[in-house]
Tab-separated table of C-alpha atoms in Angstrom:
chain	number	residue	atom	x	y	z
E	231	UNK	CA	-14.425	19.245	-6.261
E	232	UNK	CA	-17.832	17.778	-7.691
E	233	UNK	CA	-19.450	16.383	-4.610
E	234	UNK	CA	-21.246	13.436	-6.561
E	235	UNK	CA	-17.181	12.313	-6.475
E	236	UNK	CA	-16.996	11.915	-2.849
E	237	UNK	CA	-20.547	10.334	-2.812
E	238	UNK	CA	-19.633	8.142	-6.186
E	239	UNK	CA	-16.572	7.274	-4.312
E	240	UNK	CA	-18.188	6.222	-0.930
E	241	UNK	CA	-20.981	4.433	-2.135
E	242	UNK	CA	-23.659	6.958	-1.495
E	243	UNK	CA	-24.674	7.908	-4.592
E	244	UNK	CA	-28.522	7.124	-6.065
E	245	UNK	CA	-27.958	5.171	-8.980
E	246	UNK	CA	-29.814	7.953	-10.957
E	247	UNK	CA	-26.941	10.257	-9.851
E	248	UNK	CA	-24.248	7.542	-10.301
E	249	UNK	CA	-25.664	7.075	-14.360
E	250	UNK	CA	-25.571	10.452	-14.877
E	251	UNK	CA	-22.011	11.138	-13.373
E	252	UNK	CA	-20.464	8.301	-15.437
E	253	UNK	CA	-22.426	9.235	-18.692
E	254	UNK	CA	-20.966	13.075	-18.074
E	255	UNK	CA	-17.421	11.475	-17.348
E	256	UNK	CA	-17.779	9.371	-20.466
E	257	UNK	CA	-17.626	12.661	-22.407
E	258	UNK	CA	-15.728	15.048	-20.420
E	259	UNK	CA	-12.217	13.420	-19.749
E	260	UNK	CA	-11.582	16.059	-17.203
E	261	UNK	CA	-14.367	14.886	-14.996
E	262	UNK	CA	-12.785	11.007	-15.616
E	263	UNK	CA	-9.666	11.873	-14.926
E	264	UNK	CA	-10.916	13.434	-11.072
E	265	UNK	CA	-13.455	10.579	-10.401
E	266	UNK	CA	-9.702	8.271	-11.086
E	267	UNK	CA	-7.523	10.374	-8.736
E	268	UNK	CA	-10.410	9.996	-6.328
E	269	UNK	CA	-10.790	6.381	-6.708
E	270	UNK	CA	-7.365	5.597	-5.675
E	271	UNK	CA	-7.283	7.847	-2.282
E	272	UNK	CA	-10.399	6.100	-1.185
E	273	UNK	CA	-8.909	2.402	-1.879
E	274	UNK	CA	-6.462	2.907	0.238
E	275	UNK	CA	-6.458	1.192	3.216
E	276	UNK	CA	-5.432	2.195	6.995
E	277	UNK	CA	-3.511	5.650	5.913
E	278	UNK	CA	-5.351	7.114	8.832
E	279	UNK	CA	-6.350	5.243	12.234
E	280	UNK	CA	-10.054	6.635	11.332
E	281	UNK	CA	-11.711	6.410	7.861
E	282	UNK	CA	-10.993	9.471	5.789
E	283	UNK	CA	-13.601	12.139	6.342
E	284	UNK	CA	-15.295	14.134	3.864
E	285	UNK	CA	-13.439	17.258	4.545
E	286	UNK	CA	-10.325	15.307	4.672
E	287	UNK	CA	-10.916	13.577	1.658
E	288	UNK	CA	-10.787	17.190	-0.255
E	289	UNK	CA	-7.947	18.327	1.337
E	290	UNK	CA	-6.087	15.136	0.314
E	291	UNK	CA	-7.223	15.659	-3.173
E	292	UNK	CA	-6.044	19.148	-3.641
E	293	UNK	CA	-2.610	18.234	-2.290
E	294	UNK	CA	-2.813	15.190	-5.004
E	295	UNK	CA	-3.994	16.855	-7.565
E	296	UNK	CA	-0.904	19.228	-6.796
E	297	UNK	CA	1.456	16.104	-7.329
E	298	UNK	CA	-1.108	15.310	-10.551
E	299	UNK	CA	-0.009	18.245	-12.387
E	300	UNK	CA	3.913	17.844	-11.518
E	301	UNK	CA	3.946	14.872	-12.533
E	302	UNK	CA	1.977	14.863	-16.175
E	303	UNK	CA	1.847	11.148	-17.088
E	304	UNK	CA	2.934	9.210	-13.903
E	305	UNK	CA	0.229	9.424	-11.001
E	306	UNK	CA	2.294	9.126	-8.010
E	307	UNK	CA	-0.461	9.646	-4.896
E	308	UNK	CA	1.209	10.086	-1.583
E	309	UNK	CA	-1.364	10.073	1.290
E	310	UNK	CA	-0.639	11.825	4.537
E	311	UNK	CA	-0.869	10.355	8.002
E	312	UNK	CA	0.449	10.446	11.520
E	313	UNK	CA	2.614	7.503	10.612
E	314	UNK	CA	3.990	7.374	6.878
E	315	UNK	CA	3.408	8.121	3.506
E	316	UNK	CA	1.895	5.910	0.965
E	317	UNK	CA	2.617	5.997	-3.179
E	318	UNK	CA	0.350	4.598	-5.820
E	319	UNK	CA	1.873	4.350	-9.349
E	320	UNK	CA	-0.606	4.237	-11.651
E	321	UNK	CA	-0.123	4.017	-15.631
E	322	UNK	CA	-3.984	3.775	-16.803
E	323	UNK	CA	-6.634	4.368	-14.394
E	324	UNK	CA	-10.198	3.722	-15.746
E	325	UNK	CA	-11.246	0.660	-14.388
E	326	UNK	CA	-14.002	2.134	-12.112
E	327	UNK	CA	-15.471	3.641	-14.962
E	328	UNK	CA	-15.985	0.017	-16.481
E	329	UNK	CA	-19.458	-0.604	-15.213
E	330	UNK	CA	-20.999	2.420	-17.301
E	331	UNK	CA	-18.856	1.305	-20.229
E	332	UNK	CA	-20.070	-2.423	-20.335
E	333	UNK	CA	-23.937	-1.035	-20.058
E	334	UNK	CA	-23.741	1.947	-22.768
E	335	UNK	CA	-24.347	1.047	-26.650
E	336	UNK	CA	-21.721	-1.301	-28.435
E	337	UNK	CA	-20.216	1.988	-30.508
E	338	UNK	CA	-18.909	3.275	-26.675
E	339	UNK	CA	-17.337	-0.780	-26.238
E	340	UNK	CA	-15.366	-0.579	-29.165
E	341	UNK	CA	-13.455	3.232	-27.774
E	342	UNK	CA	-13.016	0.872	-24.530
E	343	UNK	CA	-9.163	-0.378	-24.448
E	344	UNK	CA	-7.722	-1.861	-21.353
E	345	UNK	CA	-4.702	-1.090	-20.167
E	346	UNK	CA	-2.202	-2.060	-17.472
E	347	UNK	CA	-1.915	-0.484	-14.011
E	348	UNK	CA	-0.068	-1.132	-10.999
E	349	UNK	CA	-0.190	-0.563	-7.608
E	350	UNK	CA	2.733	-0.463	-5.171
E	351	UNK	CA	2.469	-0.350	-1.360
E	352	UNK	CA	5.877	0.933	0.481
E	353	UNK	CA	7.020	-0.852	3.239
E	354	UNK	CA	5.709	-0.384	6.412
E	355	UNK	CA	2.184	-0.021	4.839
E	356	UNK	CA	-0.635	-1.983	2.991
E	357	UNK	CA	-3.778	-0.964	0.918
E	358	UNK	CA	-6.928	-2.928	-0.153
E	359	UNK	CA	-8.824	-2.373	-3.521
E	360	UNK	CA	-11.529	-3.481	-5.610
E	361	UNK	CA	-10.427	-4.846	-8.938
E	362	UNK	CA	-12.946	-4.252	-11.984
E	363	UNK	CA	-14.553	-7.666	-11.687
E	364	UNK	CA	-15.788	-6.786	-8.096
E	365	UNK	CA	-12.474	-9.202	-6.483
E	366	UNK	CA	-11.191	-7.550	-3.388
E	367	UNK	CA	-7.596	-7.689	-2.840
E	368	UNK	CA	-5.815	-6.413	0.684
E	369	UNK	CA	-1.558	-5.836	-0.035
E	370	UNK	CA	0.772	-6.564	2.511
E	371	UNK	CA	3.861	-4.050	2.390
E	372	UNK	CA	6.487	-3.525	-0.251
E	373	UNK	CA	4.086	-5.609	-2.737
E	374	UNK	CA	3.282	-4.971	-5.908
E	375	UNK	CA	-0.156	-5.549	-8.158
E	376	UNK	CA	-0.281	-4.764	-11.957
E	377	UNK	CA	-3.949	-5.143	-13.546
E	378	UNK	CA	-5.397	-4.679	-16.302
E	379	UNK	CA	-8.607	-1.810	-16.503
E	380	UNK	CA	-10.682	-4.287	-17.367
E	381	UNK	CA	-11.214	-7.905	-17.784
E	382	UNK	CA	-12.309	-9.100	-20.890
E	383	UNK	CA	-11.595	-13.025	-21.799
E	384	UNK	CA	-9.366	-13.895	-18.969
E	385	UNK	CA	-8.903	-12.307	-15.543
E	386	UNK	CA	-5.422	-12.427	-14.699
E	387	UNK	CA	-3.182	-10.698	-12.245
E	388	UNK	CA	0.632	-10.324	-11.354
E	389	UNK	CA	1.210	-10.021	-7.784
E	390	UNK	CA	4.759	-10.018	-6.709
E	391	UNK	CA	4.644	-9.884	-2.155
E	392	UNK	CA	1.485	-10.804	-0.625
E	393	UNK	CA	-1.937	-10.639	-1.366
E	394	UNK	CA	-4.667	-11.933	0.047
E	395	UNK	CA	-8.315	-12.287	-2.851
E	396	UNK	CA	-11.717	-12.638	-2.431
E	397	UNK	CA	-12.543	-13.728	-6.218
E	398	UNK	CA	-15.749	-12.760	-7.685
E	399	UNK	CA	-17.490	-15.538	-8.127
E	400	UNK	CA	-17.408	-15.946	-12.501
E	401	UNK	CA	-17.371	-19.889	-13.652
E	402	UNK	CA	-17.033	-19.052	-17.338
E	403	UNK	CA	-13.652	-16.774	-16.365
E	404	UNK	CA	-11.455	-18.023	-14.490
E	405	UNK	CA	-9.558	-15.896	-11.954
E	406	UNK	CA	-5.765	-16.210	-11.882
E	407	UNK	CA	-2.788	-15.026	-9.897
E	408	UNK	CA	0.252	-15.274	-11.860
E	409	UNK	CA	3.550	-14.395	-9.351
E	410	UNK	CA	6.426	-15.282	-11.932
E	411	UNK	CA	7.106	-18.873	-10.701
E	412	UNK	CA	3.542	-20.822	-10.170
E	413	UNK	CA	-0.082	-19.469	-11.379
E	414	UNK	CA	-2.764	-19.645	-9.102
E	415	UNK	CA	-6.290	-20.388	-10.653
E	416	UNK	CA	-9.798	-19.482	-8.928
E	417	UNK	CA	-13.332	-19.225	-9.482
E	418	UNK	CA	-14.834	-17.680	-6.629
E	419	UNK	CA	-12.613	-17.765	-3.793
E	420	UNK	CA	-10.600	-16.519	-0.804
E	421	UNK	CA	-7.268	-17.125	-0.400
E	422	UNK	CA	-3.617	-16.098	0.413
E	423	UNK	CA	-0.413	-15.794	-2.064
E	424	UNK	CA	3.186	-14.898	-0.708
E	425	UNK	CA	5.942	-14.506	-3.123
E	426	UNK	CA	8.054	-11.934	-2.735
E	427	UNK	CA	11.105	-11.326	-4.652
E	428	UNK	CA	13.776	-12.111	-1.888
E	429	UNK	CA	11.897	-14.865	-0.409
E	430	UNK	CA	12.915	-18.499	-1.439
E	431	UNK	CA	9.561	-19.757	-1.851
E	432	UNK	CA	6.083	-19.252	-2.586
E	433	UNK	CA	3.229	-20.537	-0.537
E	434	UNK	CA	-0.446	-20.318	-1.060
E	435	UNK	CA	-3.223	-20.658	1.602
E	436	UNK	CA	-6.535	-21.515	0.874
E	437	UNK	CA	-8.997	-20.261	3.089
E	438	UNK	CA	-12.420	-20.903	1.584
E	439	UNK	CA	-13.733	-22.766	-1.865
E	440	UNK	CA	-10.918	-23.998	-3.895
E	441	UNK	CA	-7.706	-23.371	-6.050
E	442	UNK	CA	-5.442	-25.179	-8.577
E	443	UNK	CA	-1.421	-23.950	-8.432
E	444	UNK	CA	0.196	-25.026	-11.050
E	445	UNK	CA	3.607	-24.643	-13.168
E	446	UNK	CA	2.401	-22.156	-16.101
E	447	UNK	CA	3.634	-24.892	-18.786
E	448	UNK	CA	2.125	-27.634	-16.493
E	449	UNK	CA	-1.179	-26.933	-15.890
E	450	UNK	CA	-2.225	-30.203	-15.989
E	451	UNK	CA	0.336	-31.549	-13.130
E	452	UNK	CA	-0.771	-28.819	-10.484
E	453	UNK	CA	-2.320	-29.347	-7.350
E	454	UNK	CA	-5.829	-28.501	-6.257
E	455	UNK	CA	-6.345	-27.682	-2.254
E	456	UNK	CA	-9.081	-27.964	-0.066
E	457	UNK	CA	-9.519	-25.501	2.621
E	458	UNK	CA	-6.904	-24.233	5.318
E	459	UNK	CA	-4.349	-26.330	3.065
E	460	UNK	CA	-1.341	-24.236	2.279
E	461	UNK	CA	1.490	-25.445	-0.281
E	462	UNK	CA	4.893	-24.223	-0.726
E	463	UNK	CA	6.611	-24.046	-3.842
E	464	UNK	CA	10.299	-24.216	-3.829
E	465	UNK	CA	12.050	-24.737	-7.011
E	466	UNK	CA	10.606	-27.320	-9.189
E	467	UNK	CA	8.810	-29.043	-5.996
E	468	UNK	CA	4.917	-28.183	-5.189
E	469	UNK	CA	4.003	-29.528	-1.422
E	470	UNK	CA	1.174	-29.116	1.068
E	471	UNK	CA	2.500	-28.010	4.052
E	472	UNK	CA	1.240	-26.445	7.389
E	473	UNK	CA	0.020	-22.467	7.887
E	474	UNK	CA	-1.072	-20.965	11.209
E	475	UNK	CA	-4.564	-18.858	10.182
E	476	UNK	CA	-3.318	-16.400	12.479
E	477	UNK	CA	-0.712	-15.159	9.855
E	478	UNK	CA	-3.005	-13.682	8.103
E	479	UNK	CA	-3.957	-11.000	10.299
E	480	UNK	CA	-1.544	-9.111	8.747
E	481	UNK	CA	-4.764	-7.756	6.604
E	482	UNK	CA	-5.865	-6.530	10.303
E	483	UNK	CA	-2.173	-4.591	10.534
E	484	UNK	CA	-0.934	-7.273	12.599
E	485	UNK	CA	2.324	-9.924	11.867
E	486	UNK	CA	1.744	-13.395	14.265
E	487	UNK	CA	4.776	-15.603	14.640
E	488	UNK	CA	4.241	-19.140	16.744
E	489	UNK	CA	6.751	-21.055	17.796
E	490	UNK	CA	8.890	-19.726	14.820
E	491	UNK	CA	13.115	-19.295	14.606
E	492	UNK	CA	14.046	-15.537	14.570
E	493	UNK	CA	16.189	-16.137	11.863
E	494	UNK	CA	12.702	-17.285	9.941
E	495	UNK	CA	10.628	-14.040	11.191
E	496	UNK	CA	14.235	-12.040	10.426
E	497	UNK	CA	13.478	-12.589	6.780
E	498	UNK	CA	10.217	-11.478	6.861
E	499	UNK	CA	10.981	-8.364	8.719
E	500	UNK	CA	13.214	-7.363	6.099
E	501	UNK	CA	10.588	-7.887	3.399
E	502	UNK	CA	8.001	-6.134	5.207
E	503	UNK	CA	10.160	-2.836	6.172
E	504	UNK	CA	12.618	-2.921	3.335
E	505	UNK	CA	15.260	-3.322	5.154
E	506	UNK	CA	18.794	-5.497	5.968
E	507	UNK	CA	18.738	-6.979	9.251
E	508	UNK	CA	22.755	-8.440	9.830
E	509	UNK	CA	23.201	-11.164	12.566
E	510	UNK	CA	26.348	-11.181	14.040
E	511	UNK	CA	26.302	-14.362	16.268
E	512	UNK	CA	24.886	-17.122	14.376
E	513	UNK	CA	23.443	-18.270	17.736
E	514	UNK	CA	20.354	-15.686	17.531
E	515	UNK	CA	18.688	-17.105	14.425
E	516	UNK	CA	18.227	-20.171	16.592
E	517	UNK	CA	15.798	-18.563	19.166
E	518	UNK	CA	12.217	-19.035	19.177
E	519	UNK	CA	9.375	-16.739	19.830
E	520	UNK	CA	5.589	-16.597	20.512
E	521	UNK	CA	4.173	-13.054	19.465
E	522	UNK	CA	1.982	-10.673	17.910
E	523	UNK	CA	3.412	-7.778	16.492
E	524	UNK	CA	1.925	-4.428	15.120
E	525	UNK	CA	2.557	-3.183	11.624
E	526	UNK	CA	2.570	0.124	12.727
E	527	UNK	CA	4.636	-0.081	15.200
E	528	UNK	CA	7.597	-0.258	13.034
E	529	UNK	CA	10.919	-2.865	12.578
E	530	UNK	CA	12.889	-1.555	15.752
E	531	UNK	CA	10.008	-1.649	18.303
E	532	UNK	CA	9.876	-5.597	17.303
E	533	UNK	CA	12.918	-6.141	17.573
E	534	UNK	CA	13.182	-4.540	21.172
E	535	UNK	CA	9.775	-6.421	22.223
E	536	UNK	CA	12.091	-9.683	21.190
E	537	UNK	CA	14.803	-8.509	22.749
E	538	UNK	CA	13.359	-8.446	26.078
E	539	UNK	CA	13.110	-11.896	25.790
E	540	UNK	CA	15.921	-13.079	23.614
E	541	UNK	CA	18.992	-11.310	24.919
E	542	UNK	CA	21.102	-9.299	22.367
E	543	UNK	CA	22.210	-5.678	20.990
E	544	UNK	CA	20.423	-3.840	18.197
E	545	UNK	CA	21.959	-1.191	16.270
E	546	UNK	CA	20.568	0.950	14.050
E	547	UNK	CA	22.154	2.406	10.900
E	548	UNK	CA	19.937	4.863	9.045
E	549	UNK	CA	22.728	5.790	6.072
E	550	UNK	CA	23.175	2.332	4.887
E	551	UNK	CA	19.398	1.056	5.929
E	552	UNK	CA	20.557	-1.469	7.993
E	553	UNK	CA	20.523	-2.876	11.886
E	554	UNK	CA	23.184	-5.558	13.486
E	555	UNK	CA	22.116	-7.992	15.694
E	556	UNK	CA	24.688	-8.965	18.002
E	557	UNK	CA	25.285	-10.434	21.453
């Protein structure tokens, strides 16, 4: 593989290099299309407990460019580690050649079309990337992203799980997270957005500058926050409510619950690891518990680390994906 790819991908390229690599790629859709696969291994985030070497970054490639050719127009990436595997679905990937685009001549601009891509992160894992307008965004598992290649008069995203953003600061362009129920509209900003599909609500923590969640018909009757104010949308009904900053260490690979009713971190355990968690005696979702958890460390281990102090029984049942709770 072309070196300058590893170095384009890292950040160590001269910008001399860089305009030459992108003005080759520009032309040679071979050379695009390896600079894209690339991209995506190197967004992802915590796949390995170190950062991904050179040398491992080419042996990751060839086995992904293996997958590439197997499966023609579907880019499925699966990532190898010590503790699971990770897919990216990809329909278009170009957006990281944007930045030459945008500078060449206005004859290039016009061959420019943006299209749709998504990203998925299985359970069990999470991923970071940098969106085409320089946003960061960090997935929490079994969520889902779709972006476009490239922004041109809005910047709009569809998040569906969690997602935290660190908006590129752009007052003529609006950023907004769209998650099926409420939009969430930003100028430069950082800020939290759970919604996941099983989940009966969706809440939104601001964490520095300021956002506007709204209805997408009501724009006009949403409700701007302030930081560390979090709101909760259930149904019809937007409310500020209370958010422990802790929770969202889960960027860090770590789940915090305070003070909170297993039956409440239950629910959230089954988002996270994709999996059905059956309570037997009603009596357990009542119990309360104080606790950091690891990501990595997987749905059972939790469980047993609550266990100790919350006496019950886990069983596990692999075939049908599911564990019983019982006393």
């Amino acid at each position: 593989m072309d070196e300058r790819i590893i170095k384009y991908c890292q950040g160590n390229l001269l910008k001399e290099e860089q305009d030459q690599l992108l003005k080759e790629a520009y032309k040679d859709p071979v050379l695009k299309s390896r600079i894209i696969d690339y991209q995506h291994l190197h967004s992802l985030l915590e796949l390995t407990p170190e950062r991904m070497d050179k040398e491992q970054g080419r042996i990751n490639y060839a086995c992904f460019r293996k997958l590439v050719n197997a499966q023609k127009r579907k880019v499925m990436l699966i990532s190898f580690s010590r503790y699971a595997a990770i897919i990216v679905i990809a329909f278009v990937s170009a957006w990281m050649l944007a930045s030459y685009y945008f500078s060449g001549n206005l004859a290039e601009q016009k061959e420019l079309i943006a299209f749709q891509q998504e990203l998925l992160v299985p359970a069990g894992q999470r991923a970071e990337l940098t969106l085409p307008d320089g946003t960061k965004v960090w997935l929490n598992a079994g969520s889902k992203l779709s972006y476009p290649s490239f922004f041109e008069k809005e910047r709009k995203v569809f998040l569906s799980g969690e997602g935290f953003f660190d908006v590129a600061k752009n007052e003529k362009v609006p950023f907004i997270v769209s998650t099926g129920t409420i939009d969430v509209k930003a100028l430069g900003t950082q800020f939290n957005v759970f919604c996941y599909p099983g989940s009966d609500y969706t809440g939104v923590y601001l964490q520095q500058g300021s956002v506007k969640a709204y209805f997408p018909s009501l724009e006009s009757e949403g409700v701007v926050l302030s930081p560390e104010q979090y709101l909760v949308q259930k149904g019809k009904r937007l409310e500020l409510s209370t958010k422990d900053p802790d929770e969202l260490l889960w960027r860090q690979g770590i789940y915090t619950f305070k003070r909170q009713k297993l039956g409440s971190i239950i629910k959230k355990l089954e988002l996270y690891y994709d999996v059905k968690i059956i309570v037997k005696d009603p009596e357990i979702l009542n119990y309360e518990y104080v606790g950091k958890f690891r990501q990595r460390d997987g749905v059972l281990e939790i469980l047993r680390l609550i266990q100790r102090i919350h006496k019950f029984n886990i069983k596990k049942d692999d075939e049908l994906n599911q564990i019983v709770l019982s006393k």
